[in-house]
Short mmCIF file of C-alpha atoms in Angstrom, two decimals:
data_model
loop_
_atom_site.label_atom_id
_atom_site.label_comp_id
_atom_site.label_asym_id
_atom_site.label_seq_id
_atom_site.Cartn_x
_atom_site.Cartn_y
_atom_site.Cartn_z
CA UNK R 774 -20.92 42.72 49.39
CA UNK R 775 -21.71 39.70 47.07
CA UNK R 776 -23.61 41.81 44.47
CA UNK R 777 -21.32 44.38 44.23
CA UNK R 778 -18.34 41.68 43.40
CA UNK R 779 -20.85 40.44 40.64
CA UNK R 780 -21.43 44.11 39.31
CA UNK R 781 -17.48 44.45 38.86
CA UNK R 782 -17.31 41.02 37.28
CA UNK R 783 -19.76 41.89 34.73
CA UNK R 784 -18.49 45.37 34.15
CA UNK R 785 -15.13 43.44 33.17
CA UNK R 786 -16.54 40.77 30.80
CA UNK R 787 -17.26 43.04 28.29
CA UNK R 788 -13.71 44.09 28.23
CA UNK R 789 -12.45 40.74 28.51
CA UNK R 790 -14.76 39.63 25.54
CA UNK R 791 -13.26 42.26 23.61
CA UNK R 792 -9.82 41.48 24.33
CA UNK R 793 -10.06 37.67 23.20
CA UNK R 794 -11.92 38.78 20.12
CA UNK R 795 -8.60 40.97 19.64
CA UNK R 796 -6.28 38.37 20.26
CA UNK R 797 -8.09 36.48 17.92
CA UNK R 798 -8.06 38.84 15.08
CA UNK R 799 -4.59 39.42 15.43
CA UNK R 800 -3.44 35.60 15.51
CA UNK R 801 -5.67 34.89 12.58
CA UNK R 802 -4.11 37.85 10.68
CA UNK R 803 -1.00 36.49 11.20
CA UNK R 804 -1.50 32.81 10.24
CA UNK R 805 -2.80 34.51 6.70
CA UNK R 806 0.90 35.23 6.36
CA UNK R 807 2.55 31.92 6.86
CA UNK R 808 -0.43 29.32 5.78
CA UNK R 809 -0.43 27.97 2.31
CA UNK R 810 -3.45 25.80 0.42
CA UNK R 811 -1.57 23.17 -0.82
CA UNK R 812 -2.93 21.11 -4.16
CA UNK R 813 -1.73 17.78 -5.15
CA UNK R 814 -2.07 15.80 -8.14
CA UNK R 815 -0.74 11.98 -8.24
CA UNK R 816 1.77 10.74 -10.75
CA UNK R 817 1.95 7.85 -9.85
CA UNK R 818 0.81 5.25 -6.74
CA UNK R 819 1.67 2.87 -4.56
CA UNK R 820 -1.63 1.94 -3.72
CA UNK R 821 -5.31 2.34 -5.13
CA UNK R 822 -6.54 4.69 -2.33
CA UNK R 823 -3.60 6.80 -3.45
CA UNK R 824 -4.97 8.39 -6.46
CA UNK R 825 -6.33 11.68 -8.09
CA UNK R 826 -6.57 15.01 -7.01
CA UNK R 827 -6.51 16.22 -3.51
CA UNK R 828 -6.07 19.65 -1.44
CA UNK R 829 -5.08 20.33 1.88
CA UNK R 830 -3.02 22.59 4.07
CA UNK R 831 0.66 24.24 5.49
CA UNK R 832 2.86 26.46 6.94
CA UNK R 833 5.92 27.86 6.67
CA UNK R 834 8.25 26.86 8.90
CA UNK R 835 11.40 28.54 6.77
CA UNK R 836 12.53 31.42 4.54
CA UNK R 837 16.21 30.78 3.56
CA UNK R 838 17.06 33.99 1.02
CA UNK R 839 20.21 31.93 0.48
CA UNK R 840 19.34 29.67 -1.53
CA UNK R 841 15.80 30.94 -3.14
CA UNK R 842 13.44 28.75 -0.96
CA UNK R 843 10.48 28.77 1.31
CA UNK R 844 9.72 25.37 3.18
CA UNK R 845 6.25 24.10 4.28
CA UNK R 846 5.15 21.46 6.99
CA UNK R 847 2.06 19.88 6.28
CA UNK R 848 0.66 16.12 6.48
CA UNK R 849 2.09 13.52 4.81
CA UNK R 850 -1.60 12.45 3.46
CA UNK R 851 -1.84 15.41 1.82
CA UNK R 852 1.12 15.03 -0.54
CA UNK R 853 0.49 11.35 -0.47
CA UNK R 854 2.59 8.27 -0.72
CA UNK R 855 3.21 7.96 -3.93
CA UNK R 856 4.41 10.75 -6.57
CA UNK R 857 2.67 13.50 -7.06
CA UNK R 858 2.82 17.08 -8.90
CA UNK R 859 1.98 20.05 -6.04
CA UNK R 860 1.23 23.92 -6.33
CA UNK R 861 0.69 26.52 -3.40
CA UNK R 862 -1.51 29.12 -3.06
CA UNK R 863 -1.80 32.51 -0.47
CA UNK R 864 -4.81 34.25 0.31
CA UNK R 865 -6.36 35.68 -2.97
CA UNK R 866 -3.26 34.64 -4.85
CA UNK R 867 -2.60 32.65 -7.96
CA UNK R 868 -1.31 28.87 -7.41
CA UNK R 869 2.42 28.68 -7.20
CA UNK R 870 4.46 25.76 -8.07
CA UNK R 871 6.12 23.43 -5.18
CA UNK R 872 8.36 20.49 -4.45
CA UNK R 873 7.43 17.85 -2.47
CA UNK R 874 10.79 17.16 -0.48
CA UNK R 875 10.13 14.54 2.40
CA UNK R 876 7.01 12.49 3.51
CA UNK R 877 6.88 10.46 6.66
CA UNK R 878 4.46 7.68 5.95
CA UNK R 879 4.78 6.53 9.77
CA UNK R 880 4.07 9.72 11.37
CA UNK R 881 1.97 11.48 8.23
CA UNK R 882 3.94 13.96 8.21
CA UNK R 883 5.69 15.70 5.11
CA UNK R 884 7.18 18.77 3.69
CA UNK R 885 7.79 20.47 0.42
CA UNK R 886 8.94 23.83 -1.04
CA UNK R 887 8.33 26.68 -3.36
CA UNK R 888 10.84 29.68 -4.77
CA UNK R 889 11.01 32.71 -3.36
CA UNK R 890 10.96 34.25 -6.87
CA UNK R 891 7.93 32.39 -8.71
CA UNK R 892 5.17 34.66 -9.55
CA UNK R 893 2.86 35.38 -7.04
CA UNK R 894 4.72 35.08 -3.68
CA UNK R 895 3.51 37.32 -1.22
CA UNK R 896 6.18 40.23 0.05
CA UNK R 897 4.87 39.61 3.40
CA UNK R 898 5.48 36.33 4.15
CA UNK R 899 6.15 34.91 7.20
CA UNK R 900 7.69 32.13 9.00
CA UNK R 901 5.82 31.05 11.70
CA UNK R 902 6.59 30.71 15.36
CA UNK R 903 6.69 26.65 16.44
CA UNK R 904 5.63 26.51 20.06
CA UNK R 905 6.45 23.67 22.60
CA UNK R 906 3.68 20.81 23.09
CA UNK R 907 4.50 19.38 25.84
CA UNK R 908 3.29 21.88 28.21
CA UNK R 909 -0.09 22.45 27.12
CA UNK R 910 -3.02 22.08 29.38
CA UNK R 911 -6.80 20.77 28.86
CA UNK R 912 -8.82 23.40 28.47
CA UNK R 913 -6.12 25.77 26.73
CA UNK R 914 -7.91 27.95 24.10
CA UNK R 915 -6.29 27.09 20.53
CA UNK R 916 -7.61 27.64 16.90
CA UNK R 917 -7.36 26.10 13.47
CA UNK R 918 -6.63 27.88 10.53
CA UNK R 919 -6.49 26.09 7.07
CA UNK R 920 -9.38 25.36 4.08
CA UNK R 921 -12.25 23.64 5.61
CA UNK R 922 -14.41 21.50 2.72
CA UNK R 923 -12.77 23.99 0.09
CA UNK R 924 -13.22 27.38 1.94
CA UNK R 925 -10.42 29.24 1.93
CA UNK R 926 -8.15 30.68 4.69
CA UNK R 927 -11.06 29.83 7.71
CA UNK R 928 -10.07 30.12 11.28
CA UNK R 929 -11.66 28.35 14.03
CA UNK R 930 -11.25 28.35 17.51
CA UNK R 931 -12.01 25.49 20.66
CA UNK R 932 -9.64 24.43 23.69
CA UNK R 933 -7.46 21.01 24.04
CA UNK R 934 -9.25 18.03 25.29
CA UNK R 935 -6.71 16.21 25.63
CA UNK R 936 -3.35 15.44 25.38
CA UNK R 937 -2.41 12.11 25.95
CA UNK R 938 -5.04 10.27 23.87
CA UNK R 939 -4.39 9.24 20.43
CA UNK R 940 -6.73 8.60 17.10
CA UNK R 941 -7.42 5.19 16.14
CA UNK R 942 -4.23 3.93 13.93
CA UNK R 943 -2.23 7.30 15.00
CA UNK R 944 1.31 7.10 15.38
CA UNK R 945 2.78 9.25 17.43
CA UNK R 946 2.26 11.95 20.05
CA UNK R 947 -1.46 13.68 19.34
CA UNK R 948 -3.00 16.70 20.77
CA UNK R 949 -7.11 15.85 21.07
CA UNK R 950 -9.31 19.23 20.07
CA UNK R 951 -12.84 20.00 20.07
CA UNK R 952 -11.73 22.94 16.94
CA UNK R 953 -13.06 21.55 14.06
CA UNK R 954 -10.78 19.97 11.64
CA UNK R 955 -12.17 19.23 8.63
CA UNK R 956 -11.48 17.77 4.95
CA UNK R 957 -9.07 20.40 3.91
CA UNK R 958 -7.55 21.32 7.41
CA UNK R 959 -5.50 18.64 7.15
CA UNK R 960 -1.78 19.26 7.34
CA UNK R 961 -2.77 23.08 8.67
CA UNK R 962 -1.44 24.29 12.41
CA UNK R 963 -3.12 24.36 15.65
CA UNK R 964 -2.21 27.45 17.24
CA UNK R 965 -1.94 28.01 20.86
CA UNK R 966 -4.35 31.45 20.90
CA UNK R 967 -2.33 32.89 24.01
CA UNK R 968 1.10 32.57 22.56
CA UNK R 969 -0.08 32.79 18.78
CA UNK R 970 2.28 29.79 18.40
CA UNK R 971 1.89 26.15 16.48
CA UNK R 972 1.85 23.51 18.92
CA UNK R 973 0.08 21.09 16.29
CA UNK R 974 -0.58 19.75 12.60
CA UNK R 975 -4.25 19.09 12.11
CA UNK R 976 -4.34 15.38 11.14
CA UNK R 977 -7.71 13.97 11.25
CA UNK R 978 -11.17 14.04 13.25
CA UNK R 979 -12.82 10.85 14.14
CA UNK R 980 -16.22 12.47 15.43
CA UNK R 981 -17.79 15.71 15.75
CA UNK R 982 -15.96 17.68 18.53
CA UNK R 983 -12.83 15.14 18.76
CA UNK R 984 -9.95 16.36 16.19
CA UNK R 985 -6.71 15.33 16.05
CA UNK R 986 -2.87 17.46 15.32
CA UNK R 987 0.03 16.06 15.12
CA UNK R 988 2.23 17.36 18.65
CA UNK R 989 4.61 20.07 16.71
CA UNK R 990 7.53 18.67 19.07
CA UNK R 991 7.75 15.29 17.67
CA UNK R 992 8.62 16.32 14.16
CA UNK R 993 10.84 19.75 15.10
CA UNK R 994 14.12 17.63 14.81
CA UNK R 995 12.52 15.95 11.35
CA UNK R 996 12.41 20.15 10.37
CA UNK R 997 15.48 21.02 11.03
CA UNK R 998 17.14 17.63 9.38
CA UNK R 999 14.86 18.18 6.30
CA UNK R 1000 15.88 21.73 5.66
CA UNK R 1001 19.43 21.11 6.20
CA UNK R 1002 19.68 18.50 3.72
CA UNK R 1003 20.64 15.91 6.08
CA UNK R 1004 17.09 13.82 5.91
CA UNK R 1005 16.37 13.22 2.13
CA UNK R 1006 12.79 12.46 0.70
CA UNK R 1007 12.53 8.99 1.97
CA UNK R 1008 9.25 7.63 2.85
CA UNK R 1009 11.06 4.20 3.64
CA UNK R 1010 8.96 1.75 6.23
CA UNK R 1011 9.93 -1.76 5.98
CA UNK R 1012 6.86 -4.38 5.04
CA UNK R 1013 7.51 -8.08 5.42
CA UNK R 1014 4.94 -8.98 2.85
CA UNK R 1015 1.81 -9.38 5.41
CA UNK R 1016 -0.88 -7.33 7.21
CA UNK R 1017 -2.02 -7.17 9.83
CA UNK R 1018 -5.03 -6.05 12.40
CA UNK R 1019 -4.96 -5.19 16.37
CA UNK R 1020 -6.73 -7.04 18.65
CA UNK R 1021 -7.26 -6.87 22.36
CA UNK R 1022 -4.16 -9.12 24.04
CA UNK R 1023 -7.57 -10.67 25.63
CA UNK R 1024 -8.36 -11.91 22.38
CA UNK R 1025 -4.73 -12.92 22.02
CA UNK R 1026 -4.99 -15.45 24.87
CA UNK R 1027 -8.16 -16.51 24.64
CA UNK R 1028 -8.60 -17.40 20.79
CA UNK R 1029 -4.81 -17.32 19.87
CA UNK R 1030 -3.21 -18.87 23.02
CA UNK R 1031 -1.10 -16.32 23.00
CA UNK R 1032 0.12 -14.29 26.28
CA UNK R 1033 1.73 -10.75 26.59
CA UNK R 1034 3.14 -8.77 29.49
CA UNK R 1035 1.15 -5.91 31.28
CA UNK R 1036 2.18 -2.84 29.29
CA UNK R 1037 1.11 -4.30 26.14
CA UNK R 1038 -1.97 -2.36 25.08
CA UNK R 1039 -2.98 -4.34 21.67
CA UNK R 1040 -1.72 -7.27 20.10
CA UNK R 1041 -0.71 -7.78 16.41
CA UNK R 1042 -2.44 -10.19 14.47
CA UNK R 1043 -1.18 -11.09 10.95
CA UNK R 1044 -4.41 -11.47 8.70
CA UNK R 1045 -3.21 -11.89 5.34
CA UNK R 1046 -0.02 -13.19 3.69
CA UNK R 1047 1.45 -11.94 0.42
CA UNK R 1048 2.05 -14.84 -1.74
CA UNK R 1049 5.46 -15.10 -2.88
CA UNK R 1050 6.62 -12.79 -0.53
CA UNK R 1051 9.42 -13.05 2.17
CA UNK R 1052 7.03 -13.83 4.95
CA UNK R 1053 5.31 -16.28 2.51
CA UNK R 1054 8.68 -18.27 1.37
CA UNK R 1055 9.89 -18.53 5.54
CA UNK R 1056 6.53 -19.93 6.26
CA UNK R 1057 4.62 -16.81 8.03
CA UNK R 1058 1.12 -17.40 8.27
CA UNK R 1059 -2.50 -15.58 8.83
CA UNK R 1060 -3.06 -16.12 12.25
CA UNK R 1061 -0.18 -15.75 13.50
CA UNK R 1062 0.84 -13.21 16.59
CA UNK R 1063 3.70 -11.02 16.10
CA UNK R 1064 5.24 -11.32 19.51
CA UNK R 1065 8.34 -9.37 19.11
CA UNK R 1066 10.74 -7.96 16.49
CA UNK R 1067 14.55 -8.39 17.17
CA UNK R 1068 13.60 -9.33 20.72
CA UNK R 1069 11.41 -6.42 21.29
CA UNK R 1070 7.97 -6.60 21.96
CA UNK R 1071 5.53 -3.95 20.23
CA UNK R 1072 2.78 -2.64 22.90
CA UNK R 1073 0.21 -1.96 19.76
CA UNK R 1074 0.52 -1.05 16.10
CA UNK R 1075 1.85 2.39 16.48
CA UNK R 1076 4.72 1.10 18.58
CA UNK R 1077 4.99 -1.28 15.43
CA UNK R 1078 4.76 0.87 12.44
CA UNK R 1079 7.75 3.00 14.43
CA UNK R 1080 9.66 -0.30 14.57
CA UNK R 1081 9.27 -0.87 10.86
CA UNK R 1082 10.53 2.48 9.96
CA UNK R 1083 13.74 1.80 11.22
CA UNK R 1084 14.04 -1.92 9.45
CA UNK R 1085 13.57 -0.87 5.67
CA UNK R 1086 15.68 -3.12 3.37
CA UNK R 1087 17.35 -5.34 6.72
CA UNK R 1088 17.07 -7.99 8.15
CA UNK R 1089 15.25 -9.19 11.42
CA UNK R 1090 13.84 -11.46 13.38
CA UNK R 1091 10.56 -12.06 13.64
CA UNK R 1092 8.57 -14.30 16.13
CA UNK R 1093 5.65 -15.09 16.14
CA UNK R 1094 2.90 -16.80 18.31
CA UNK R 1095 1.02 -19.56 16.90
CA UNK R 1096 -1.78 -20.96 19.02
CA UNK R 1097 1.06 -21.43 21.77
CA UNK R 1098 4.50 -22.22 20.19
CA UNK R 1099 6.95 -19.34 19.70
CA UNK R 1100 8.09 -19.18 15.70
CA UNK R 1101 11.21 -17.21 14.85
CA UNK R 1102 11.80 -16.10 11.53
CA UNK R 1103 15.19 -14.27 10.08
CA UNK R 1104 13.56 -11.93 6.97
CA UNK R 1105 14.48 -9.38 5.10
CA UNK R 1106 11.95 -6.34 5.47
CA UNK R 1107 11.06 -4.84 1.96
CA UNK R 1108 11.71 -0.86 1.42
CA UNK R 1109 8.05 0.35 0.53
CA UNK R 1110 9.66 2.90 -1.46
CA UNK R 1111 11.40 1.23 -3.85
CA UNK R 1112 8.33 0.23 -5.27
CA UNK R 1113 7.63 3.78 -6.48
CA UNK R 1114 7.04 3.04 -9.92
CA UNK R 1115 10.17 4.84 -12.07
CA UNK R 1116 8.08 6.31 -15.00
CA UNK R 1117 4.85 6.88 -15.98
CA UNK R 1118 2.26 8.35 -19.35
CA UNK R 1119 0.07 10.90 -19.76
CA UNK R 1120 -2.21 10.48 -22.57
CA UNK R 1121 -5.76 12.20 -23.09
CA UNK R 1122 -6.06 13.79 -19.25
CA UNK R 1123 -4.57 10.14 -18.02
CA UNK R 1124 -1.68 9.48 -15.84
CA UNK R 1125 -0.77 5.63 -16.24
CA UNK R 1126 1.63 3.91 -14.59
CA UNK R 1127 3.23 0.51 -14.44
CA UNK R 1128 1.28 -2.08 -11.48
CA UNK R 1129 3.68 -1.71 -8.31
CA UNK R 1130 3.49 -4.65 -6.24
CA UNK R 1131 1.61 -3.03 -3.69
CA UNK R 1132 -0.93 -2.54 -6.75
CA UNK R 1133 -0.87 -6.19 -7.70
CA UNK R 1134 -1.33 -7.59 -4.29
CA UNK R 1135 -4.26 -4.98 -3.73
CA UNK R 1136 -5.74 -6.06 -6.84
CA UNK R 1137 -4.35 -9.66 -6.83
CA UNK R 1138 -2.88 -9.14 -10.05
CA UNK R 1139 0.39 -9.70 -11.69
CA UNK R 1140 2.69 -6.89 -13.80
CA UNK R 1141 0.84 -8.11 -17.08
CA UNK R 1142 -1.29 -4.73 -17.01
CA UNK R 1143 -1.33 -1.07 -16.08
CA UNK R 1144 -2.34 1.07 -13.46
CA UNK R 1145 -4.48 4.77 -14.51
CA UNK R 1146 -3.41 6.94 -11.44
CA UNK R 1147 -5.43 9.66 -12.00
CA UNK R 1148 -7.51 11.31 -14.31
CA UNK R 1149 -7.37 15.16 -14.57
CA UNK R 1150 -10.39 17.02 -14.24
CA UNK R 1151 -12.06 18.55 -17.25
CA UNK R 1152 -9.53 16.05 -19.71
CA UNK R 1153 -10.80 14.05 -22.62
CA UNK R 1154 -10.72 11.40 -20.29
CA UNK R 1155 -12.55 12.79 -17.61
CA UNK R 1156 -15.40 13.98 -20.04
CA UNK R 1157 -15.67 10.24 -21.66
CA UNK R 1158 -15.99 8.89 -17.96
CA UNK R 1159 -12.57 7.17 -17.64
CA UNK R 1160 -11.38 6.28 -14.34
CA UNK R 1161 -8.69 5.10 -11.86
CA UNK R 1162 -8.39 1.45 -11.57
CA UNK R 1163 -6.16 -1.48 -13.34
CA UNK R 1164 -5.96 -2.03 -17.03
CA UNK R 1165 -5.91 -5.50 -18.75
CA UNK R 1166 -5.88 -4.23 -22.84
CA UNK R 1167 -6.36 -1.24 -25.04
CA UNK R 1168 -7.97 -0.67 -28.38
CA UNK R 1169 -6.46 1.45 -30.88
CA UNK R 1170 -7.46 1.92 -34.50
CA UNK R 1171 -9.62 -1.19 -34.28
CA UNK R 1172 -6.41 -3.15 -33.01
CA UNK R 1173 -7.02 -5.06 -29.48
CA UNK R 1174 -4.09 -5.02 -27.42
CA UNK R 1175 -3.58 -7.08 -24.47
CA UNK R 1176 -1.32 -5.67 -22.17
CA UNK R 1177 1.61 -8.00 -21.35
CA UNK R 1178 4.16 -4.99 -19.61
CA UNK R 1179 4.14 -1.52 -19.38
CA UNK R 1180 6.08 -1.07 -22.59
CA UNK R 1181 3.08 -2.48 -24.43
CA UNK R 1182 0.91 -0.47 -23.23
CA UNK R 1183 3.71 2.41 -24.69
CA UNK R 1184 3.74 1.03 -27.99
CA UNK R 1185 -0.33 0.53 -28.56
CA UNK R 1186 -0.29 4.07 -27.40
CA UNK R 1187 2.72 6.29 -28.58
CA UNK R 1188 1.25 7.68 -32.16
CA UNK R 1189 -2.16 8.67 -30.93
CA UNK R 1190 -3.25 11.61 -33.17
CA UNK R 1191 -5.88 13.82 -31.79
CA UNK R 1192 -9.59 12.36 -32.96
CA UNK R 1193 -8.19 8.70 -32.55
CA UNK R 1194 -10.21 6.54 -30.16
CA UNK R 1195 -8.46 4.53 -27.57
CA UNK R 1196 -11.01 2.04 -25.43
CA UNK R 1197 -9.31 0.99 -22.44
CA UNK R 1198 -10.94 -2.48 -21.13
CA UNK R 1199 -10.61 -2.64 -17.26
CA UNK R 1200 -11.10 -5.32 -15.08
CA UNK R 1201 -8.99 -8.13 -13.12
CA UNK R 1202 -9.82 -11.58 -13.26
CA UNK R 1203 -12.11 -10.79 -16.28
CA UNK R 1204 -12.96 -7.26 -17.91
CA UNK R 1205 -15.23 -5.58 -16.15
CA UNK R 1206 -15.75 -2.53 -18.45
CA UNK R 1207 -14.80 -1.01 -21.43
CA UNK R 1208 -14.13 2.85 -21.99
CA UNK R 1209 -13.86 5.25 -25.19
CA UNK R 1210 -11.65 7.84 -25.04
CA UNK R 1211 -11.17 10.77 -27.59
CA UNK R 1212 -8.85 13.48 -27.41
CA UNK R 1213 -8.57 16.52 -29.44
CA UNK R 1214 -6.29 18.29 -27.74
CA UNK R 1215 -2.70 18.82 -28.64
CA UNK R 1216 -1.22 19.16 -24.81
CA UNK R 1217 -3.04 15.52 -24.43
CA UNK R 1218 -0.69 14.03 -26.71
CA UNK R 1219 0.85 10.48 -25.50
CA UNK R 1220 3.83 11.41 -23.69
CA UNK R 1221 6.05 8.87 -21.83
CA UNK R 1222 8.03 10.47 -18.42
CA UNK R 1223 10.58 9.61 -16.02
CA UNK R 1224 9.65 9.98 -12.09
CA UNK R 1225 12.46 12.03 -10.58
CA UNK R 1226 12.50 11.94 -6.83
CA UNK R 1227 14.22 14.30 -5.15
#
């Protein structure tokens, strides 16, 4: 009797085999109709890992005829923090120009959008079909589909693993997969294979077989506020002019003196100080223990980072531990997007910009220099060796510059004719190198630009 229920099994799993490859096919085929390759080029930072050129991935989450638009979900990392220039691309298709339209430091998620009519839009298009992520189960069967380490358009397939863990630093819900996300994935779905539906945004991997997505639930209602106008580009998180580190609340007692309740999984520790800065002026210092924020304790950074979200440009108390003794302190959190620098140049394949204070506390430099964002590839600049980094003088036409503002930097620059040399000296405290740039070509011509934020 045994045997002859293994013969039928085995006469089935063919079939079965068959009919999973099909499903496969067929939700692959369809995520070729509403996944993008997204490329990004920075106009200007916020901070020096926020530079350069960069791809990733999408979807499309809306077609609206109406008014001439497709919109795309993808990570806010892609796009990046700062400002940035973006194009599209479909299978086999030419790249399309897009909008960046929202970015969600806290979460990493962001969106942007490309016209219905540009050149190269697909006829068959799709929107696709957002699935609910709170009822999946480990061991549920999902794929990835997105541009893994450049290739384009590759689907993968593995099962959840989990789906209450989170990556280290995550914020936010997270859906833990042993599909492998890689470079290039990110911002791409995770589809549930049963239901061919997105139930995730890949984020990040922190080990082979342990990948990360974003849970699609937790930014549906950002969707629908994005797309309806009512949640502009913002990118606002409050900063109070310090960072800080997680530690176990162990730690906190034992070398800090500092005690929390139960629930709190990881305390804050503030490591470094901005000089100058609110914290600074009120008397904040590293070592201190964020114990609460308007009365409200934070159970680890995550919980934190959601906190500052909500406190960009107000004011709050903070309090602190130190060794013992509560500290409160009324400041005013800072609006991390204000900073955006407002204009930037391009000159020989260079994007410069002016130093945001972000830039000059990473760099521990004041405004008295300039910032190269990015360099494009194959530019005059690119081909001479020049580089992203700060920017303490210029020469041009055997006249040294030192740069005392942005505007300087402008008027050393501004009559550049193609075969002039420009060598930019780099460095902070002292200059650390010197570059020779030459351009020749007329589209490399200094040009000085506004940033317009949508």
């Amino acid at each position: 009797m045994f045997n002859s229920f293994l013969k039928v099994c085995f006469m089935f799993l063919p079939a079965l085999s068959i009919l999973t490859a099909a499903n496969s096919a067929e939700v692959f085929a369809e995520a070729e109709k509403y996944s993008v390759r997204v490329y990004v080029t920075t106009t200007v930072a916020l901070e020096s890992s926020q530079r350069g050129s960069g791809q990733g991935s999408g979807f499309i989450v809306q077609i609206d005829k109406n008014d001439g638009y497709a919109y795309v979900a993808t990570c806010e990392h892609v796009i990046g923090d700062g400002i940035c220039n973006a194009q599209i691309s479909f299978k086999d298709g030419e790249r399309i120009e897009a909008e960046p339209i929202y970015i969600d430091p806290v979460y990493d998620f962001g969106m942007i959008r490309f016209r219905l009519d540009e050149p190269g839009v697909p006829s068959d298009i799709k929107v696709a079909k957002l699935g609910n992520s709170d009822n999946l189960k480990i061991g549920d069967r999902v794929g990835t589909f997105g541009h893994p380490s450049g290739i384009e358009f590759s689907g993968t397939e593995g099962i959840v693993s989990s789906t209450t863990n989170s990556p280290p630093q995550g914020t936010g819900k997270f859906i833990q997969t042993d599909a492998p996300i890689n470079p290039g994935n990110s911002g791409g779905p995770l589809i549930l294979m049963k239901k061919g539906a997105i139930i995730g945004i890949n984020a990040a991997t922190s080990g082979q077989g342990i990948g990360w997505s974003l849970a699609i639930n937790q930014v549906k209602p950002l969707i629908d506020k994005v797309i309806s106008g009512d949640l502009p580009y913002t990118g606002h998180v409050g900063w109070m002019g310090f960072d800080i580190n997680e530690i176990t609340p162990a730690r906190a007692t034992e070398s800090f003196l500092t005690n929390f309740p139960e629930d709190v999984r990881k305390a804050i520790l503030i490591t470094t100080v901005a000089p100058g800065n609110v914290a600074d002026t009120a008397g904040v210092k590293p070592g201190d223990v964020v114990y609460a924020i308007n009365g409200t304790i934070p159970v680890d950074e995550a919980d934190y980072m959601v906190m500052m979200k909500d406190l960009a440009d107000k004011v709050c108390t903070l309090t602190v531990s130190r060794f013992g003794e509560k500290k409160n302190f009324d400041l005013k959190a800072a609006d991390r997007a204000a900073d955006r620098p407002k204009e930037y140049i391009s000159v020989a394949g260079m994007v410069v910009q002016p130093m945001s204070r972000s830039l000059q506390y990473w760099y521990d430099m004041d405004s008295s220099a300039v910032y190269v964002a990015d360099v494009e590839e194959e530019s005059a600049a690119a081909s001479w060796g020049a580089y992203p980094g700060p920017v303490r003088a210029v020469a041009v036409g055997g006249t040294y510059y030192r740069i005392t503002s942005f505007d300087g930097f402008w008027q050393a620059v501004k009559d550049l004719k193609p075969g002039d040399p420009i060598e930019m000296f780099y460095g902070m405290e002292r200059i650390r190198s010197i570059v020779k740039v030459v351009y020749y070509d007329e589209l490399e011509v200094p040009e000085r630009h506004d940033v317009t934020v949508p």
